[in-house]
Short mmCIF file of C-alpha atoms and ligand atoms in Angstrom, two decimals:
data_model
loop_
_atom_site.label_atom_id
_atom_site.label_comp_id
_atom_site.label_asym_id
_atom_site.label_seq_id
_atom_site.Cartn_x
_atom_site.Cartn_y
_atom_site.Cartn_z
CA MET A 9 120.72 87.63 122.25
CA ASN A 10 121.49 89.03 118.78
CA TRP A 11 125.22 88.88 119.51
CA LEU A 12 124.92 85.13 120.21
CA VAL A 13 123.16 84.50 116.89
CA SER A 14 125.91 86.47 115.09
CA ILE A 15 128.69 84.47 116.76
CA LEU A 16 126.97 81.18 115.93
CA ASN A 17 126.54 82.27 112.32
CA PHE A 18 130.27 82.92 112.02
CA MET A 19 131.29 79.79 113.92
CA PRO A 20 128.91 77.04 112.86
CA SER A 21 131.07 74.44 114.63
CA LEU A 22 129.95 75.92 117.98
CA ARG A 23 126.35 75.34 117.04
CA TYR A 24 124.52 72.34 118.48
CA THR A 25 123.90 70.18 115.42
CA VAL A 26 120.55 68.55 115.32
CA THR A 27 120.63 64.90 114.30
CA PRO A 28 118.06 62.08 114.38
CA GLU A 29 120.07 60.58 117.29
CA ASN A 30 119.75 63.60 119.55
CA LEU A 31 116.30 64.73 118.42
CA PHE A 32 114.23 61.55 118.10
CA ARG A 33 112.84 59.48 120.97
CA GLN A 34 115.00 56.59 122.12
CA GLU A 35 112.18 54.07 121.46
CA ILE A 36 112.09 55.13 117.79
CA LEU A 37 115.88 54.95 117.36
CA ALA A 38 115.82 51.44 118.86
CA LEU A 39 113.24 50.17 116.35
CA HIS A 40 114.01 48.18 113.22
CA ALA A 41 111.88 49.19 110.24
CA TYR A 42 109.30 46.62 109.08
CA HIS A 43 111.31 44.86 106.42
CA VAL A 44 109.78 43.80 103.10
CA GLN A 45 111.87 41.52 100.87
CA PRO A 46 112.17 42.36 97.16
CA ALA A 47 110.01 39.83 95.30
CA SER A 48 110.24 40.73 91.63
CA GLY A 49 110.15 37.61 89.42
CA MET A 50 109.74 35.27 92.41
CA VAL A 51 106.98 32.84 93.37
CA LYS A 52 105.71 35.18 96.06
CA LEU A 53 104.55 33.28 99.13
CA ASP A 54 105.74 35.64 101.87
CA ALA A 55 102.88 38.05 102.64
CA MET A 56 99.59 36.13 102.93
CA GLU A 57 98.15 37.61 99.75
CA ASN A 58 95.34 35.98 97.78
CA PRO A 59 97.10 34.49 94.71
CA TYR A 60 94.09 34.45 92.38
CA HIS A 61 93.08 37.03 89.77
CA LEU A 62 89.60 38.43 89.39
CA PRO A 63 87.36 37.25 86.52
CA GLN A 64 87.63 39.42 83.40
CA GLU A 65 84.04 40.81 83.77
CA VAL A 66 84.82 42.11 87.24
CA ARG A 67 88.08 43.65 86.05
CA ASP A 68 86.16 45.39 83.25
CA GLU A 69 83.63 46.76 85.75
CA ILE A 70 86.49 48.07 87.88
CA ALA A 71 88.21 49.63 84.87
CA GLN A 72 85.03 51.53 84.06
CA LEU A 73 84.58 52.70 87.64
CA VAL A 74 88.17 53.89 87.83
CA ALA A 75 87.87 55.70 84.50
CA ASP A 76 84.83 57.61 85.79
CA ALA A 77 86.16 58.27 89.29
CA ALA A 78 86.50 61.89 90.47
CA ILE A 79 90.14 61.63 91.44
CA ASN A 80 90.42 65.43 91.28
CA ARG A 81 88.18 65.52 94.39
CA TYR A 82 88.87 64.45 97.93
CA PRO A 83 87.21 61.16 98.80
CA ASP A 84 83.95 60.90 100.74
CA PRO A 85 85.34 61.35 104.29
CA GLY A 86 82.72 58.98 105.70
CA ALA A 87 83.11 56.37 102.89
CA HIS A 88 79.36 55.72 103.13
CA GLN A 89 78.98 53.40 100.14
CA LEU A 90 81.85 51.20 101.24
CA LYS A 91 80.58 51.09 104.82
CA ILE A 92 77.15 49.95 103.64
CA GLY A 93 78.82 47.11 101.70
CA ILE A 94 80.91 46.11 104.72
CA GLY A 95 77.88 46.24 107.05
CA LYS A 96 75.97 43.87 104.75
CA MET A 97 78.68 41.28 104.34
CA THR A 98 79.77 41.29 107.99
CA ASN A 99 76.32 40.70 109.54
CA LEU A 100 77.00 43.22 112.25
CA PRO A 101 74.81 42.81 115.35
CA THR A 102 72.23 45.61 115.58
CA GLY A 103 73.52 48.81 117.11
CA MET A 104 77.15 48.13 116.15
CA ASP A 105 79.11 50.41 113.86
CA ILE A 106 82.35 50.37 111.86
CA LEU A 107 85.40 52.59 111.49
CA LEU A 108 87.57 52.38 108.37
CA GLY A 109 91.33 52.29 108.25
CA ASN A 110 94.02 52.50 105.61
CA GLY A 111 94.69 48.83 106.25
CA SER A 112 94.17 47.46 109.74
CA ASP A 113 97.69 48.56 110.71
CA GLU A 114 96.34 52.09 110.81
CA ILE A 115 93.54 51.01 113.15
CA ILE A 116 96.01 49.48 115.59
CA GLN A 117 97.75 52.84 115.62
CA LEU A 118 94.50 54.79 116.15
CA LEU A 119 93.60 52.59 119.12
CA ALA A 120 97.04 52.92 120.64
CA MET A 121 97.05 56.72 120.21
CA ALA A 122 93.67 56.94 121.94
CA VAL A 123 94.75 55.08 125.10
CA ALA A 124 98.41 56.16 125.35
CA LYS A 125 98.22 57.91 128.72
CA PRO A 126 101.58 57.96 130.57
CA GLY A 127 102.33 54.41 131.72
CA ALA A 128 99.45 52.83 129.76
CA VAL A 129 100.04 49.19 128.78
CA LEU A 130 99.41 47.42 125.47
CA LEU A 131 99.36 43.65 126.03
CA SER A 132 99.47 40.82 123.55
CA VAL A 133 100.87 37.32 123.24
CA GLU A 134 104.21 36.24 121.80
CA PRO A 135 104.85 35.25 119.12
CA SER A 136 102.18 37.26 117.36
CA PHE A 137 101.79 40.07 114.83
CA VAL A 138 104.85 42.30 115.26
CA MET A 139 103.02 45.58 114.67
CA TYR A 140 101.33 45.44 118.11
CA LYS A 141 104.72 45.82 119.76
CA MET A 142 106.05 48.29 117.20
CA ILE A 143 103.03 50.55 117.43
CA ALA A 144 103.20 50.52 121.24
CA ALA A 145 106.71 51.96 120.80
CA PHE A 146 105.50 54.51 118.19
CA VAL A 147 103.07 56.03 120.68
CA GLY A 148 105.19 55.61 123.83
CA MET A 149 103.11 52.84 125.47
CA LYS A 150 104.54 50.09 127.61
CA TYR A 151 104.32 46.78 125.74
CA VAL A 152 103.84 43.45 127.52
CA GLY A 153 104.06 40.19 125.53
CA VAL A 154 102.81 37.07 127.31
CA PRO A 155 104.50 33.91 125.96
CA LEU A 156 102.24 31.34 124.32
CA ALA A 157 102.18 27.83 125.78
CA GLU A 158 103.05 24.52 124.13
CA GLY A 159 101.84 24.27 120.53
CA PHE A 160 101.33 28.06 120.47
CA SER A 161 98.10 27.81 122.49
CA LEU A 162 97.06 30.56 124.90
CA ASP A 163 98.54 30.26 128.38
CA LEU A 164 95.33 31.36 130.05
CA GLN A 165 96.67 31.49 133.60
CA ALA A 166 99.71 33.50 132.52
CA MET A 167 97.43 35.85 130.60
CA LEU A 168 95.06 36.39 133.53
CA ASP A 169 98.01 36.95 135.88
CA ALA A 170 99.60 39.45 133.49
CA ILE A 171 96.29 41.27 133.03
CA LYS A 172 95.79 41.57 136.81
CA ARG A 173 99.38 42.75 137.26
CA GLU A 174 99.64 45.16 134.30
CA GLN A 175 96.03 46.43 134.08
CA PRO A 176 96.33 46.86 130.29
CA ALA A 177 94.44 49.61 128.51
CA LEU A 178 94.54 47.60 125.29
CA VAL A 179 94.84 43.87 124.54
CA PHE A 180 95.32 42.52 121.01
CA LEU A 181 94.60 38.90 120.17
CA ALA A 182 94.95 37.79 116.57
CA TYR A 183 92.32 35.11 115.85
CA PRO A 184 93.73 33.07 114.05
CA ASN A 185 97.19 34.13 115.15
CA ASN A 186 99.99 35.30 112.85
CA PRO A 187 102.62 33.82 112.43
CA THR A 188 101.56 30.59 114.15
CA GLY A 189 98.31 30.02 112.18
CA ASN A 190 96.27 28.48 115.01
CA ALA A 191 93.09 29.98 116.47
CA PHE A 192 93.15 30.30 120.26
CA ASP A 193 90.51 28.74 122.48
CA ALA A 194 87.43 30.97 122.22
CA ASP A 195 86.38 30.38 125.85
CA ALA A 196 89.82 31.44 127.06
CA ILE A 197 89.47 34.66 125.02
CA LYS A 198 86.08 35.30 126.64
CA GLN A 199 87.68 35.01 130.09
CA ILE A 200 90.40 37.42 129.01
CA ILE A 201 87.75 39.91 127.83
CA LEU A 202 85.97 39.67 131.21
CA THR A 203 89.21 40.16 133.18
CA THR A 204 90.68 43.02 131.15
CA PRO A 205 90.09 46.49 132.59
CA GLY A 206 90.62 48.06 129.15
CA LEU A 207 89.67 47.17 125.58
CA VAL A 208 90.20 43.77 123.99
CA VAL A 209 90.60 43.84 120.22
CA VAL A 210 90.14 40.50 118.48
CA ASP A 211 92.10 40.87 115.25
CA GLU A 212 90.36 38.75 112.61
CA ALA A 213 92.76 39.47 109.74
CA TYR A 214 92.39 35.81 108.65
CA TYR A 215 88.62 35.52 109.21
CA ALA A 216 88.00 34.31 105.64
CA PHE A 217 89.94 31.11 106.35
CA ALA A 218 88.81 30.52 109.94
CA ARG A 219 85.99 28.49 111.46
CA ASP A 220 84.33 31.13 113.60
CA SER A 221 84.31 34.81 114.53
CA PHE A 222 83.80 37.14 117.49
CA VAL A 223 81.59 39.53 115.49
CA PRO A 224 78.33 37.91 116.74
CA LEU A 225 79.59 38.39 120.35
CA LEU A 226 80.15 42.15 120.04
CA ALA A 227 76.93 42.98 121.88
CA ASP A 228 77.78 40.60 124.76
CA TYR A 229 80.93 42.42 125.96
CA ASP A 230 81.17 46.17 126.27
CA ASN A 231 84.99 46.16 126.11
CA LEU A 232 85.25 44.03 122.95
CA LEU A 233 86.08 45.34 119.46
CA VAL A 234 86.68 43.22 116.35
CA MET A 235 89.17 44.30 113.70
CA ARG A 236 89.38 42.92 110.18
CA THR A 237 91.30 43.58 107.02
CA PHE A 238 90.46 42.84 103.38
CA SER A 239 94.16 42.37 102.60
CA LYS A 240 94.05 38.58 102.84
CA LEU A 241 90.79 38.30 100.91
CA GLY A 242 92.25 39.68 97.69
CA MET A 243 92.53 43.43 98.28
CA ALA A 244 95.99 43.84 99.81
CA GLY A 245 96.78 46.58 97.28
CA LEU A 246 93.74 48.64 98.25
CA ARG A 247 94.71 49.01 101.92
CA LEU A 248 91.34 48.56 103.61
CA GLY A 249 90.69 47.50 107.16
CA PHE A 250 87.88 48.12 109.62
CA LEU A 251 87.03 48.05 113.28
CA ALA A 252 83.58 46.89 114.39
CA GLY A 253 82.06 47.72 117.77
CA ALA A 254 79.85 49.94 119.85
CA PRO A 255 79.40 53.52 118.56
CA ALA A 256 80.51 54.94 121.96
CA TRP A 257 84.07 53.68 121.24
CA LEU A 258 84.09 54.34 117.51
CA GLU A 259 82.82 57.92 117.80
CA GLN A 260 85.85 58.80 119.92
CA LEU A 261 88.27 56.97 117.62
CA GLU A 262 86.76 58.78 114.61
CA LYS A 263 88.28 61.99 116.01
CA LEU A 264 91.76 60.52 115.56
CA ARG A 265 91.16 59.16 112.07
CA LEU A 266 92.70 61.48 109.47
CA PRO A 267 89.85 62.91 107.37
CA TYR A 268 90.70 61.27 104.04
CA ASN A 269 92.49 58.12 105.16
CA VAL A 270 90.74 55.94 102.56
CA GLY A 271 91.22 57.26 99.02
CA VAL A 272 88.69 57.57 96.19
CA LEU A 273 89.95 54.45 94.36
CA PRO A 274 90.05 52.09 97.38
CA GLN A 275 86.53 53.25 98.27
CA ILE A 276 84.94 52.58 94.90
CA VAL A 277 86.93 49.46 94.03
CA GLY A 278 86.43 48.05 97.55
CA ALA A 279 82.67 48.62 97.39
CA LYS A 280 82.52 46.95 93.97
CA LEU A 281 84.51 43.95 95.17
CA LEU A 282 82.19 43.56 98.13
CA GLU A 283 79.30 43.29 95.66
CA HIS A 284 81.26 40.30 94.34
CA HIS A 285 82.00 38.98 97.79
CA ASP A 286 80.92 35.49 96.67
CA ILE A 287 83.85 35.38 94.20
CA LEU A 288 86.34 36.33 96.90
CA LEU A 289 84.87 33.81 99.33
CA ALA A 290 85.06 31.10 96.66
CA GLN A 291 88.74 31.99 96.20
CA ALA A 292 89.21 31.75 99.99
CA GLU A 293 87.58 28.32 99.83
CA CYS A 294 90.12 27.22 97.17
CA ILE A 295 92.90 28.53 99.41
CA LYS A 296 91.56 26.43 102.30
CA GLN A 297 91.53 23.33 100.10
CA GLU A 298 95.06 24.06 98.91
CA ARG A 299 96.08 24.54 102.55
CA VAL A 300 95.08 20.94 103.31
CA LYS A 301 97.17 19.66 100.39
CA LEU A 302 100.13 21.88 101.23
CA PHE A 303 100.00 20.79 104.87
CA ALA A 304 100.10 17.14 103.82
CA ALA A 305 102.95 17.75 101.37
CA ILE A 306 105.13 19.57 103.92
CA SER A 307 104.33 16.97 106.61
CA GLY A 308 105.55 14.28 104.23
CA LEU A 309 109.06 15.76 104.16
CA MET A 310 111.79 14.36 106.37
CA GLU A 311 112.71 16.31 109.48
CA VAL A 312 110.05 18.99 109.09
CA LYS A 313 107.53 19.82 111.79
CA VAL A 314 104.34 21.50 110.56
CA PHE A 315 101.93 23.48 112.75
CA PRO A 316 98.16 23.28 112.10
CA SER A 317 96.69 26.40 110.52
CA GLU A 318 93.29 28.08 110.25
CA ALA A 319 94.77 30.89 108.18
CA ASN A 320 96.08 31.21 104.60
CA PHE A 321 99.64 30.33 105.58
CA ILE A 322 101.49 27.48 107.24
CA LEU A 323 104.26 27.65 109.83
CA PHE A 324 106.87 24.90 109.85
CA ARG A 325 110.12 24.12 111.59
CA VAL A 326 113.10 22.72 109.73
CA ALA A 327 116.74 22.26 110.67
CA ARG A 328 118.99 25.09 109.43
CA ALA A 329 115.93 27.18 108.55
CA THR A 330 117.87 30.23 107.37
CA MET A 331 119.85 28.08 104.91
CA VAL A 332 116.61 26.50 103.71
CA PHE A 333 115.05 29.97 103.30
CA GLU A 334 118.06 31.11 101.23
CA GLY A 335 117.97 27.88 99.20
CA LEU A 336 114.32 28.49 98.36
CA LYS A 337 115.12 32.05 97.35
CA GLN A 338 117.87 30.85 95.02
CA ARG A 339 115.27 28.57 93.44
CA GLY A 340 112.92 31.51 92.89
CA VAL A 341 110.55 31.00 95.84
CA LEU A 342 110.12 33.71 98.46
CA ILE A 343 108.63 32.80 101.85
CA LYS A 344 109.11 34.35 105.30
CA ASN A 345 112.05 33.54 107.54
CA LEU A 346 111.06 33.80 111.20
CA ASN A 347 114.25 32.30 112.56
CA GLY A 348 115.90 34.76 114.95
CA GLY A 349 112.78 36.88 115.39
CA HIS A 350 111.55 35.23 118.60
CA PRO A 351 112.99 32.30 120.63
CA ALA A 352 109.77 30.28 120.18
CA LEU A 353 110.20 30.62 116.40
CA SER A 354 113.76 29.33 116.14
CA ASP A 355 114.20 27.46 112.85
CA CYS A 356 110.67 28.40 111.79
CA LEU A 357 109.57 29.45 108.30
CA ARG A 358 106.14 30.62 107.17
CA VAL A 359 104.73 29.94 103.73
CA THR A 360 101.61 31.56 102.30
CA VAL A 361 99.20 29.20 100.56
CA GLY A 362 99.44 30.00 96.85
CA THR A 363 97.82 28.54 93.74
CA ALA A 364 98.18 24.78 93.20
CA GLU A 365 101.00 25.47 90.75
CA GLU A 366 102.85 27.84 93.11
CA ASN A 367 102.52 25.37 95.97
CA GLN A 368 103.96 22.59 93.81
CA LYS A 369 106.92 24.82 92.86
CA PHE A 370 107.44 25.58 96.54
CA ILE A 371 107.33 21.90 97.56
CA ALA A 372 109.74 20.90 94.76
CA ALA A 373 112.14 23.68 95.75
CA LEU A 374 111.86 22.75 99.43
CA GLN A 375 112.56 19.06 98.74
CA GLU A 376 115.60 19.94 96.69
CA THR A 377 116.89 22.49 99.21
CA ILE A 378 116.56 20.07 102.12
CA ARG A 379 118.23 17.30 100.11
CA VAL A 380 121.31 19.39 99.24
CA SER A 381 121.61 20.90 102.74
CA LEU A 382 121.61 17.50 104.51
N1 PMP B 419 96.68 41.82 111.77
C1 PMP B 419 97.32 40.69 111.50
C2 PMP B 419 97.20 39.54 112.46
C3 PMP B 419 98.12 40.59 110.35
O1 PMP B 419 98.77 39.45 110.12
C4 PMP B 419 98.21 41.70 109.47
C5 PMP B 419 99.05 41.69 108.22
N2 PMP B 419 99.99 40.76 108.08
C6 PMP B 419 97.52 42.86 109.81
C7 PMP B 419 96.76 42.89 110.95
C8 PMP B 419 97.62 44.10 108.98
O2 PMP B 419 96.98 43.99 107.78
P1 PMP B 419 96.68 45.24 106.83
O3 PMP B 419 97.39 46.44 107.40
O4 PMP B 419 97.17 44.82 105.51
O5 PMP B 419 95.21 45.46 106.87
#
């Protein structure tokens, strides 16, 4: 074969050129990257972050911890201190354990990797968090999205039919749901858990703003896992999420977790912030109060339909949504444009609940934008 190598070296044009298009899987080439809008200098209400700062004493404590941190060393692979803090604040039922992720996105990926046998199905509802579908594509799973019913409620019959037909290995239900903001009927979710032959993951990313949780039910269903993130509680920059459930599941998933997925700084800062959990929960309480005011203010606008929310954001429908979105941007306010993403979200925009001042700026900009676009 040496002669072939020599010919190819002299005539590179004969060589098969490797490109992303001919090397990468078709599912990856077909994906659109998760797009994040530039937000510098804007009133940033696009990503469900907590808008409040930490009190100066807590910031000083963190500064000291960071100054003393052994960043020359790999982090504790088991993140024991942080896990103890999470266990305490979550009131885990006895016998349940947790697995930590670099954000909960990473946990979705771990779960999908674990079940991705040929032909395995990942099922969720639509519209919901887009990463369920994207991650199914990353790992080569078949994705099934069951449309939500009127008012973005669960279509229980359609769900049960789809589960019987598709026999999913993995079901994700965001509770409350993103981007719609509502929490599905808990009894319907229980029926789904009982019918599903695989795992059901209740994604409680917005637990801090919701009325109830599936954590206390973990021991009642052997195919239930609950996932949470601290991103919405005021730690989006740390990238910390966790999965709670029976050790039999988590021990297997631990094998897929990369050894040092949670760095030294997120571990120590996260553990410290959980000691001050009361401050974060008080901030979440302010966000819930602001949500009520924001809901009323948007509802008061002409020709806008607002959807009820148990999360830290509000979905609303407005004529010419993309123009309104651009108008808000020109006025220095960044929210999320969902128009064009899914048919059920046509002319829909999603705004994160900010501080009172940010919300007022948003409402003023929205009023003005709607007035000039009429
Ligand atoms: N689940 C839901 C429902 C979400 O809305 C989000 C973020 N928008 C996540 C999970 C991921 O959060 P993170 O990776 O920041 O933990």
